[in-house]
Amino acid sequence: MMKSQELISTAKAMVAGNKGLLAMDESFPTCNKRFAKLGIPQTVETRRAYREMIVTTPGLGESISGAILFDETIRQKTKDNIPMIKVIADAGIIPGIKVDTGAKELAGHPGEKISEGLDGLRDRLLEYYQMGARFAKWRAVIVIGNGIPSRSCILANAHTLARYAASCQEAGLVPIVEPEVLMDGNHTMAQCFKVTEEVLRIVFNQLYLQEVLLEGIILKPNMIVPGLTCPKQEFVDEVADATLKCLLRSVPAAVPGITFLSGGQSAELASDRLNAMNIIFRSKSPWELSFSYGRALQQPALEIWMGKEANVNQAQKALYHRAKCNYAARRGEYNAEMEQIKQTF
Ligand code: 13P
């Protein structure tokens, strides 16, 4: 039987108090790629030390309501032998877990991806719930390119997301439903709008078919933005307008919260755009407009940390600062001056 009340209250708590989610669930290849770029060794121990730096940031719970972990991290401990998941929970942050096993090539569809991980999912979800996780994440990837995305790719991913979401709810975990339309490429903002609207409408149709309780999910979409190499880059307010227009057309009001991914935007732009959405639409939006950033929260801290214990304190300050900026953006109170005065603990 579905634990409806628990799911509803967890989902609400994930977007309560103007706080947002911290995505720190990079898989081995993604985490190693980010480390390699900065010359940080790619080992179990460096990944553990990095994640310890993040979760022990003083005051993180002031702006962060939930943290998404990777399987390796949820089983790791700090150097003082405290389970990472306990550190998170003690900081008042809800622990979550990434459960897809990665986006693989979709057979018969060159350039398109399907996220895997449904096999054995029920048992994995039960274990994560017992460990203390209260929500999960599954990321589907949609690529805009020549003749793609195909309807078959969108349908396959939407169906998979819905199956995952239903399984999570059965286990008492709130599913973060993440259909990410990638920013890579030179496509226009209008193309991103069109594809994202189609994807979201199909995702919600599939969620309905699988009888997913919408009050007990969180949607994690991309913003409506031009491709990274598109010559025309719209202003912040135009991105905010297009994003809300697209979401208002395609996301039911029963969903409690929308937590955007950052997707390769700069940390400042991700804060600025979220801020604009909350200034313009906060009073009209049926859902909380929040964040679930990975790179836009972590990247400045990672670049300071560089794998060195001596840099932990400064790196934590940078992470704390980005979390505070996005907390302000949820209230529409973020501004460029915040970037000058770096917060101290
Ligand atoms: P980014 O904010 O770096 O896109 O990461 C969010 C995320 O969790 C992607 O799955």
CSV table of C-alpha atoms and ligand atoms in Angstrom, one decimal:
chain,number,residue,atom,x,y,z
A,1,MET,CA,0.0,0.0,0.0
A,2,MET,CA,1.2,3.4,-0.9
A,3,LYS,CA,2.3,5.6,2.0
A,4,SER,CA,0.5,8.7,0.7
A,5,GLN,CA,0.7,10.9,3.7
A,6,GLU,CA,4.4,10.3,4.3
A,7,LEU,CA,5.1,11.0,0.6
A,8,ILE,CA,3.1,14.2,0.6
A,9,SER,CA,4.8,15.5,3.8
A,10,THR,CA,8.3,14.5,2.5
A,11,ALA,CA,7.7,16.2,-0.8
A,12,LYS,CA,6.5,19.4,1.0
A,13,ALA,CA,9.5,19.4,3.3
A,14,MET,CA,11.9,19.1,0.3
A,15,VAL,CA,10.7,22.5,-1.0
A,16,ALA,CA,9.8,24.2,2.3
A,17,GLY,CA,11.3,27.3,3.9
A,18,ASN,CA,12.7,28.7,0.7
A,19,LYS,CA,15.4,26.0,0.8
A,20,GLY,CA,16.5,23.9,-2.1
A,21,LEU,CA,18.2,20.6,-2.9
A,22,LEU,CA,21.9,19.9,-3.3
A,23,ALA,CA,22.7,17.4,-6.0
A,24,MET,CA,26.0,15.7,-5.0
A,25,ASP,CA,25.2,12.4,-6.7
A,26,GLU,CA,27.7,12.4,-9.5
A,27,SER,CA,28.4,8.9,-10.8
A,28,PHE,CA,31.9,7.5,-11.0
A,29,PRO,CA,32.5,8.7,-14.6
A,30,THR,CA,31.0,12.2,-14.0
A,31,CYS,CA,32.8,12.8,-10.6
A,32,ASN,CA,36.1,11.5,-12.0
A,33,LYS,CA,35.8,13.7,-15.1
A,34,ARG,CA,35.3,16.8,-12.9
A,35,PHE,CA,38.3,15.8,-10.7
A,36,ALA,CA,40.5,15.0,-13.8
A,37,LYS,CA,39.9,18.4,-15.3
A,38,LEU,CA,41.4,20.0,-12.1
A,39,GLY,CA,44.2,17.4,-11.7
A,40,ILE,CA,42.6,15.9,-8.6
A,41,PRO,CA,43.3,12.1,-8.2
A,42,GLN,CA,40.2,10.0,-9.0
A,43,THR,CA,40.1,7.5,-6.2
A,44,VAL,CA,37.6,6.2,-3.7
A,45,GLU,CA,39.4,8.2,-1.0
A,46,THR,CA,39.3,11.6,-2.8
A,47,ARG,CA,35.7,11.2,-3.7
A,48,ARG,CA,35.0,10.4,0.0
A,49,ALA,CA,37.0,13.3,1.2
A,50,TYR,CA,35.3,15.7,-1.2
A,51,ARG,CA,31.8,14.5,-0.2
A,52,GLU,CA,32.9,14.8,3.5
A,53,MET,CA,33.9,18.4,2.8
A,54,ILE,CA,30.5,19.1,1.4
A,55,VAL,CA,28.3,17.5,4.1
A,56,THR,CA,30.3,18.9,7.0
A,57,THR,CA,29.9,22.5,5.7
A,58,PRO,CA,28.8,24.5,8.8
A,59,GLY,CA,25.3,26.0,8.4
A,60,LEU,CA,24.5,24.1,5.1
A,61,GLY,CA,21.1,23.2,6.5
A,62,GLU,CA,20.1,26.9,6.6
A,63,SER,CA,19.6,26.9,2.8
A,64,ILE,CA,19.6,23.2,1.9
A,65,SER,CA,16.5,21.0,2.6
A,66,GLY,CA,17.8,17.8,0.9
A,67,ALA,CA,20.9,16.3,-0.5
A,68,ILE,CA,21.1,13.7,-3.3
A,69,LEU,CA,23.8,11.1,-2.7
A,70,PHE,CA,25.4,8.5,-5.0
A,71,ASP,CA,25.4,4.9,-3.9
A,72,GLU,CA,29.1,5.0,-3.0
A,73,THR,CA,28.6,8.0,-0.7
A,74,ILE,CA,25.6,6.7,1.2
A,75,ARG,CA,27.8,3.8,2.3
A,76,GLN,CA,30.8,6.0,3.3
A,77,LYS,CA,31.8,7.5,6.6
A,78,THR,CA,33.7,10.7,7.6
A,79,LYS,CA,37.2,10.4,8.8
A,80,ASP,CA,35.8,10.5,12.3
A,81,ASN,CA,33.8,7.4,11.4
A,82,ILE,CA,30.4,8.9,11.3
A,83,PRO,CA,28.2,7.7,8.4
A,84,MET,CA,27.7,10.5,5.8
A,85,ILE,CA,24.0,10.0,5.9
A,86,LYS,CA,24.0,10.6,9.6
A,87,VAL,CA,25.9,13.9,9.2
A,88,ILE,CA,23.4,15.0,6.7
A,89,ALA,CA,20.3,14.1,8.8
A,90,ASP,CA,21.9,15.7,11.9
A,91,ALA,CA,22.3,18.9,9.9
A,92,GLY,CA,18.5,18.9,9.3
A,93,ILE,CA,18.9,17.9,5.6
A,94,ILE,CA,16.8,15.1,4.1
A,95,PRO,CA,19.0,12.4,2.5
A,96,GLY,CA,18.1,11.3,-1.0
A,97,ILE,CA,19.7,8.8,-3.4
A,98,LYS,CA,20.3,8.6,-7.2
A,99,VAL,CA,18.9,5.3,-8.4
A,100,ASP,CA,19.2,5.3,-12.2
A,101,THR,CA,22.3,3.5,-13.4
A,102,GLY,CA,23.1,5.9,-16.2
A,103,ALA,CA,22.0,7.0,-19.6
A,104,LYS,CA,23.0,4.5,-22.3
A,105,GLU,CA,22.7,4.6,-26.1
A,106,LEU,CA,19.1,3.9,-27.2
A,107,ALA,CA,19.1,1.0,-29.6
A,108,GLY,CA,18.2,2.0,-33.2
A,109,HIS,CA,18.4,5.7,-32.3
A,110,PRO,CA,21.9,7.1,-32.9
A,111,GLY,CA,22.7,10.1,-30.6
A,112,GLU,CA,19.8,9.3,-28.3
A,113,LYS,CA,19.9,7.9,-24.7
A,114,ILE,CA,17.8,5.8,-22.4
A,115,SER,CA,18.4,5.7,-18.7
A,116,GLU,CA,18.7,2.3,-17.2
A,117,GLY,CA,18.1,0.9,-13.7
A,118,LEU,CA,14.6,-0.6,-13.4
A,119,ASP,CA,15.8,-4.2,-13.0
A,120,GLY,CA,16.2,-4.9,-9.2
A,121,LEU,CA,15.0,-1.5,-8.4
A,122,ARG,CA,12.4,-2.6,-5.8
A,123,ASP,CA,15.0,-4.2,-3.6
A,124,ARG,CA,17.5,-1.3,-3.9
A,125,LEU,CA,14.7,1.1,-2.9
A,126,LEU,CA,13.8,-0.9,0.2
A,127,GLU,CA,17.5,-0.9,1.2
A,128,TYR,CA,17.9,2.8,0.7
A,129,TYR,CA,14.7,3.5,2.7
A,130,GLN,CA,16.1,1.4,5.5
A,131,MET,CA,19.4,3.3,5.4
A,132,GLY,CA,17.4,6.5,5.9
A,133,ALA,CA,16.9,7.9,2.4
A,134,ARG,CA,13.5,9.6,2.0
A,135,PHE,CA,13.6,10.5,-1.7
A,136,ALA,CA,15.2,9.3,-4.9
A,137,LYS,CA,16.3,10.7,-8.2
A,138,TRP,CA,16.2,9.4,-11.8
A,139,ARG,CA,17.6,11.4,-14.6
A,140,ALA,CA,16.5,11.0,-18.2
A,141,VAL,CA,18.5,12.7,-20.9
A,142,ILE,CA,17.0,14.2,-24.0
A,143,VAL,CA,19.3,15.6,-26.7
A,144,ILE,CA,18.3,18.3,-29.2
A,145,GLY,CA,20.0,17.7,-32.6
A,146,ASN,CA,19.5,17.1,-36.2
A,147,GLY,CA,16.1,15.3,-36.4
A,148,ILE,CA,16.2,14.5,-32.7
A,149,PRO,CA,14.7,13.9,-30.2
A,150,SER,CA,12.5,11.2,-31.7
A,151,ARG,CA,9.1,10.5,-30.3
A,152,SER,CA,10.3,7.0,-29.5
A,153,CYS,CA,13.1,8.3,-27.3
A,154,ILE,CA,10.8,10.7,-25.4
A,155,LEU,CA,8.2,7.9,-24.9
A,156,ALA,CA,10.8,5.3,-23.7
A,157,ASN,CA,12.3,7.7,-21.2
A,158,ALA,CA,8.9,9.0,-20.0
A,159,HIS,CA,7.6,5.4,-19.5
A,160,THR,CA,10.8,4.5,-17.6
A,161,LEU,CA,10.5,7.6,-15.4
A,162,ALA,CA,6.9,6.7,-14.6
A,163,ARG,CA,7.8,3.1,-13.7
A,164,TYR,CA,10.6,4.4,-11.5
A,165,ALA,CA,8.3,7.0,-9.8
A,166,ALA,CA,5.7,4.3,-9.0
A,167,SER,CA,8.3,2.0,-7.5
A,168,CYS,CA,9.7,4.8,-5.3
A,169,GLN,CA,6.2,5.7,-4.0
A,170,GLU,CA,5.6,2.0,-3.2
A,171,ALA,CA,8.8,2.1,-1.1
A,172,GLY,CA,7.9,5.4,0.7
A,173,LEU,CA,10.5,7.4,-1.2
A,174,VAL,CA,9.5,10.7,-3.0
A,175,PRO,CA,10.7,10.4,-6.6
A,176,ILE,CA,12.4,13.3,-8.2
A,177,VAL,CA,11.4,13.1,-11.8
A,178,GLU,CA,14.1,14.5,-13.9
A,179,PRO,CA,13.7,14.7,-17.7
A,180,GLU,CA,16.7,16.8,-18.7
A,181,VAL,CA,16.7,18.5,-22.1
A,182,LEU,CA,20.4,19.1,-22.5
A,183,MET,CA,21.8,22.6,-23.1
A,184,ASP,CA,24.6,21.2,-25.4
A,185,GLY,CA,24.3,22.4,-29.0
A,186,ASN,CA,23.4,25.6,-30.9
A,187,HIS,CA,19.7,25.2,-30.8
A,188,THR,CA,17.5,28.2,-30.0
A,189,MET,CA,15.5,28.9,-26.9
A,190,ALA,CA,12.3,28.4,-29.0
A,191,GLN,CA,13.5,24.8,-29.9
A,192,CYS,CA,14.3,24.1,-26.2
A,193,PHE,CA,10.7,25.3,-25.4
A,194,LYS,CA,9.1,23.1,-28.0
A,195,VAL,CA,11.0,20.0,-27.0
A,196,THR,CA,10.6,20.5,-23.3
A,197,GLU,CA,6.9,21.1,-23.6
A,198,GLU,CA,6.5,17.8,-25.6
A,199,VAL,CA,8.7,15.9,-23.1
A,200,LEU,CA,6.8,17.2,-20.0
A,201,ARG,CA,3.4,16.5,-21.5
A,202,ILE,CA,4.4,13.0,-22.3
A,203,VAL,CA,6.0,12.5,-18.9
A,204,PHE,CA,2.9,13.5,-17.0
A,205,ASN,CA,0.7,11.3,-19.3
A,206,GLN,CA,2.9,8.4,-18.4
A,207,LEU,CA,2.9,9.3,-14.6
A,208,TYR,CA,-0.9,9.3,-14.9
A,209,LEU,CA,-0.9,5.8,-16.6
A,210,GLN,CA,1.3,4.4,-13.8
A,211,GLU,CA,-0.9,5.9,-11.1
A,212,VAL,CA,1.8,8.0,-9.6
A,213,LEU,CA,0.6,10.4,-6.8
A,214,LEU,CA,1.5,13.8,-8.2
A,215,GLU,CA,1.3,15.4,-4.7
A,216,GLY,CA,4.1,13.1,-3.8
A,217,ILE,CA,6.7,13.8,-6.5
A,218,ILE,CA,9.2,16.6,-7.2
A,219,LEU,CA,9.8,17.6,-10.8
A,220,LYS,CA,13.4,18.5,-11.8
A,221,PRO,CA,13.3,20.1,-15.2
A,222,ASN,CA,15.7,22.1,-17.2
A,223,MET,CA,15.0,25.8,-17.6
A,224,ILE,CA,14.0,27.0,-21.1
A,225,VAL,CA,17.4,28.3,-22.4
A,226,PRO,CA,19.2,28.5,-25.7
A,227,GLY,CA,21.9,26.0,-26.5
A,228,LEU,CA,25.3,26.8,-25.0
A,229,THR,CA,26.7,27.6,-28.5
A,230,CYS,CA,23.6,29.4,-29.8
A,231,PRO,CA,24.7,32.9,-31.0
A,232,LYS,CA,21.5,34.4,-29.5
A,233,GLN,CA,21.5,34.3,-25.7
A,234,GLU,CA,18.3,35.7,-24.2
A,235,PHE,CA,18.1,38.0,-21.2
A,236,VAL,CA,17.4,36.6,-17.7
A,237,ASP,CA,13.8,37.9,-17.8
A,238,GLU,CA,13.1,36.3,-21.1
A,239,VAL,CA,14.4,32.9,-19.8
A,240,ALA,CA,12.2,33.3,-16.8
A,241,ASP,CA,9.1,34.1,-18.9
A,242,ALA,CA,9.7,31.2,-21.3
A,243,THR,CA,10.3,28.7,-18.6
A,244,LEU,CA,7.2,29.6,-16.6
A,245,LYS,CA,5.1,29.7,-19.8
A,246,CYS,CA,6.3,26.2,-20.7
A,247,LEU,CA,5.7,24.8,-17.2
A,248,LEU,CA,2.3,26.4,-16.8
A,249,ARG,CA,1.2,24.6,-20.0
A,250,SER,CA,2.5,21.2,-19.1
A,251,VAL,CA,2.9,20.6,-15.3
A,252,PRO,CA,-0.2,19.9,-13.2
A,253,ALA,CA,-0.9,22.2,-10.2
A,254,ALA,CA,-0.9,19.1,-7.9
A,255,VAL,CA,2.9,18.9,-8.1
A,256,PRO,CA,4.2,20.5,-4.9
A,257,GLY,CA,7.6,21.7,-6.2
A,258,ILE,CA,9.8,22.3,-9.2
A,259,THR,CA,13.5,22.1,-8.5
A,260,PHE,CA,15.5,23.2,-11.5
A,261,LEU,CA,18.8,21.5,-12.5
A,262,SER,CA,21.6,23.9,-13.5
A,263,GLY,CA,22.7,21.9,-16.5
A,264,GLY,CA,26.0,23.7,-17.3
A,265,GLN,CA,24.9,27.3,-16.6
A,266,SER,CA,27.3,29.4,-14.6
A,267,ALA,CA,26.6,29.5,-10.9
A,268,GLU,CA,25.7,33.2,-11.0
A,269,LEU,CA,23.3,32.8,-14.0
A,270,ALA,CA,21.6,29.9,-12.3
A,271,SER,CA,20.9,32.0,-9.3
A,272,ASP,CA,19.9,35.0,-11.3
A,273,ARG,CA,17.4,33.1,-13.5
A,274,LEU,CA,15.8,31.4,-10.5
A,275,ASN,CA,15.6,34.8,-8.8
A,276,ALA,CA,13.8,36.3,-11.8
A,277,MET,CA,11.3,33.5,-11.9
A,278,ASN,CA,10.5,34.1,-8.3
A,279,ILE,CA,10.2,37.8,-8.7
A,280,ILE,CA,7.9,37.6,-11.7
A,281,PHE,CA,5.9,34.5,-10.9
A,282,ARG,CA,6.0,33.6,-7.2
A,283,SER,CA,2.5,34.9,-6.5
A,284,LYS,CA,1.0,33.2,-9.6
A,285,SER,CA,2.9,29.9,-9.5
A,286,PRO,CA,1.0,26.8,-8.3
A,287,TRP,CA,4.3,25.1,-7.3
A,288,GLU,CA,7.3,26.2,-5.3
A,289,LEU,CA,10.1,27.3,-7.7
A,290,SER,CA,13.3,25.9,-6.3
A,291,PHE,CA,16.7,24.5,-7.2
A,292,SER,CA,18.4,21.1,-7.2
A,293,TYR,CA,21.7,22.3,-8.5
A,294,GLY,CA,24.9,20.2,-8.8
A,295,ARG,CA,27.5,22.2,-10.6
A,296,ALA,CA,26.0,25.6,-9.9
A,297,LEU,CA,26.3,24.9,-6.1
A,298,GLN,CA,29.5,22.8,-6.1
A,299,GLN,CA,31.8,24.0,-8.8
A,300,PRO,CA,33.3,27.1,-7.1
A,301,ALA,CA,33.9,25.0,-4.0
A,302,LEU,CA,35.5,22.1,-6.0
A,303,GLU,CA,37.9,24.6,-7.7
A,304,ILE,CA,39.0,25.9,-4.3
A,305,TRP,CA,39.2,22.4,-2.6
A,306,MET,CA,41.5,20.8,-5.3
A,307,GLY,CA,41.8,17.7,-3.2
A,308,LYS,CA,43.7,19.4,-0.4
A,309,GLU,CA,42.7,19.2,3.3
A,310,ALA,CA,44.2,22.7,3.8
A,311,ASN,CA,41.6,24.1,1.5
A,312,VAL,CA,38.5,22.6,3.1
A,313,ASN,CA,37.5,25.7,5.1
A,314,GLN,CA,37.6,28.0,2.1
A,315,ALA,CA,35.8,25.5,-0.1
A,316,GLN,CA,33.1,25.2,2.5
A,317,LYS,CA,32.7,29.0,2.6
A,318,ALA,CA,32.2,29.0,-1.2
A,319,LEU,CA,29.6,26.2,-1.0
A,320,TYR,CA,27.8,28.0,1.9
A,321,HIS,CA,27.8,31.2,-0.2
A,322,ARG,CA,26.3,29.6,-3.3
A,323,ALA,CA,23.6,27.9,-1.1
A,324,LYS,CA,22.8,31.2,0.5
A,325,CYS,CA,22.6,32.9,-3.0
A,326,ASN,CA,20.0,30.4,-4.2
A,327,TYR,CA,18.1,30.6,-0.9
A,328,ALA,CA,17.9,34.3,-1.6
A,329,ALA,CA,16.9,33.6,-5.2
A,330,ARG,CA,13.9,31.6,-4.0
A,331,ARG,CA,12.6,34.7,-2.3
A,332,GLY,CA,13.5,37.0,-5.3
A,333,GLU,CA,16.1,38.7,-3.1
A,334,TYR,CA,19.3,37.7,-4.9
A,335,ASN,CA,21.3,40.5,-6.4
A,336,ALA,CA,24.8,41.0,-7.9
A,337,GLU,CA,26.0,42.6,-4.6
A,338,MET,CA,25.7,39.3,-2.9
A,339,GLU,CA,28.5,38.1,-5.1
A,340,GLN,CA,30.8,40.9,-3.8
A,341,ILE,CA,30.3,40.3,-0.1
A,342,LYS,CA,31.1,36.6,0.4
A,343,GLN,CA,29.3,35.3,3.4
A,344,THR,CA,31.3,34.1,6.4
A,345,PHE,CA,30.2,31.5,8.9
B,1,13P,P1,23.5,20.1,-12.5
B,1,13P,O1,22.8,21.2,-11.7
B,1,13P,O2,25.0,20.2,-12.5
B,1,13P,O3,22.9,20.0,-13.9
B,1,13P,O4,23.2,18.7,-11.8
B,1,13P,C1,22.0,18.5,-11.4
B,1,13P,C2,21.7,17.1,-11.5
B,1,13P,O5,21.5,16.4,-10.5
B,1,13P,C3,21.7,16.4,-12.8
B,1,13P,O6,21.2,15.2,-12.7
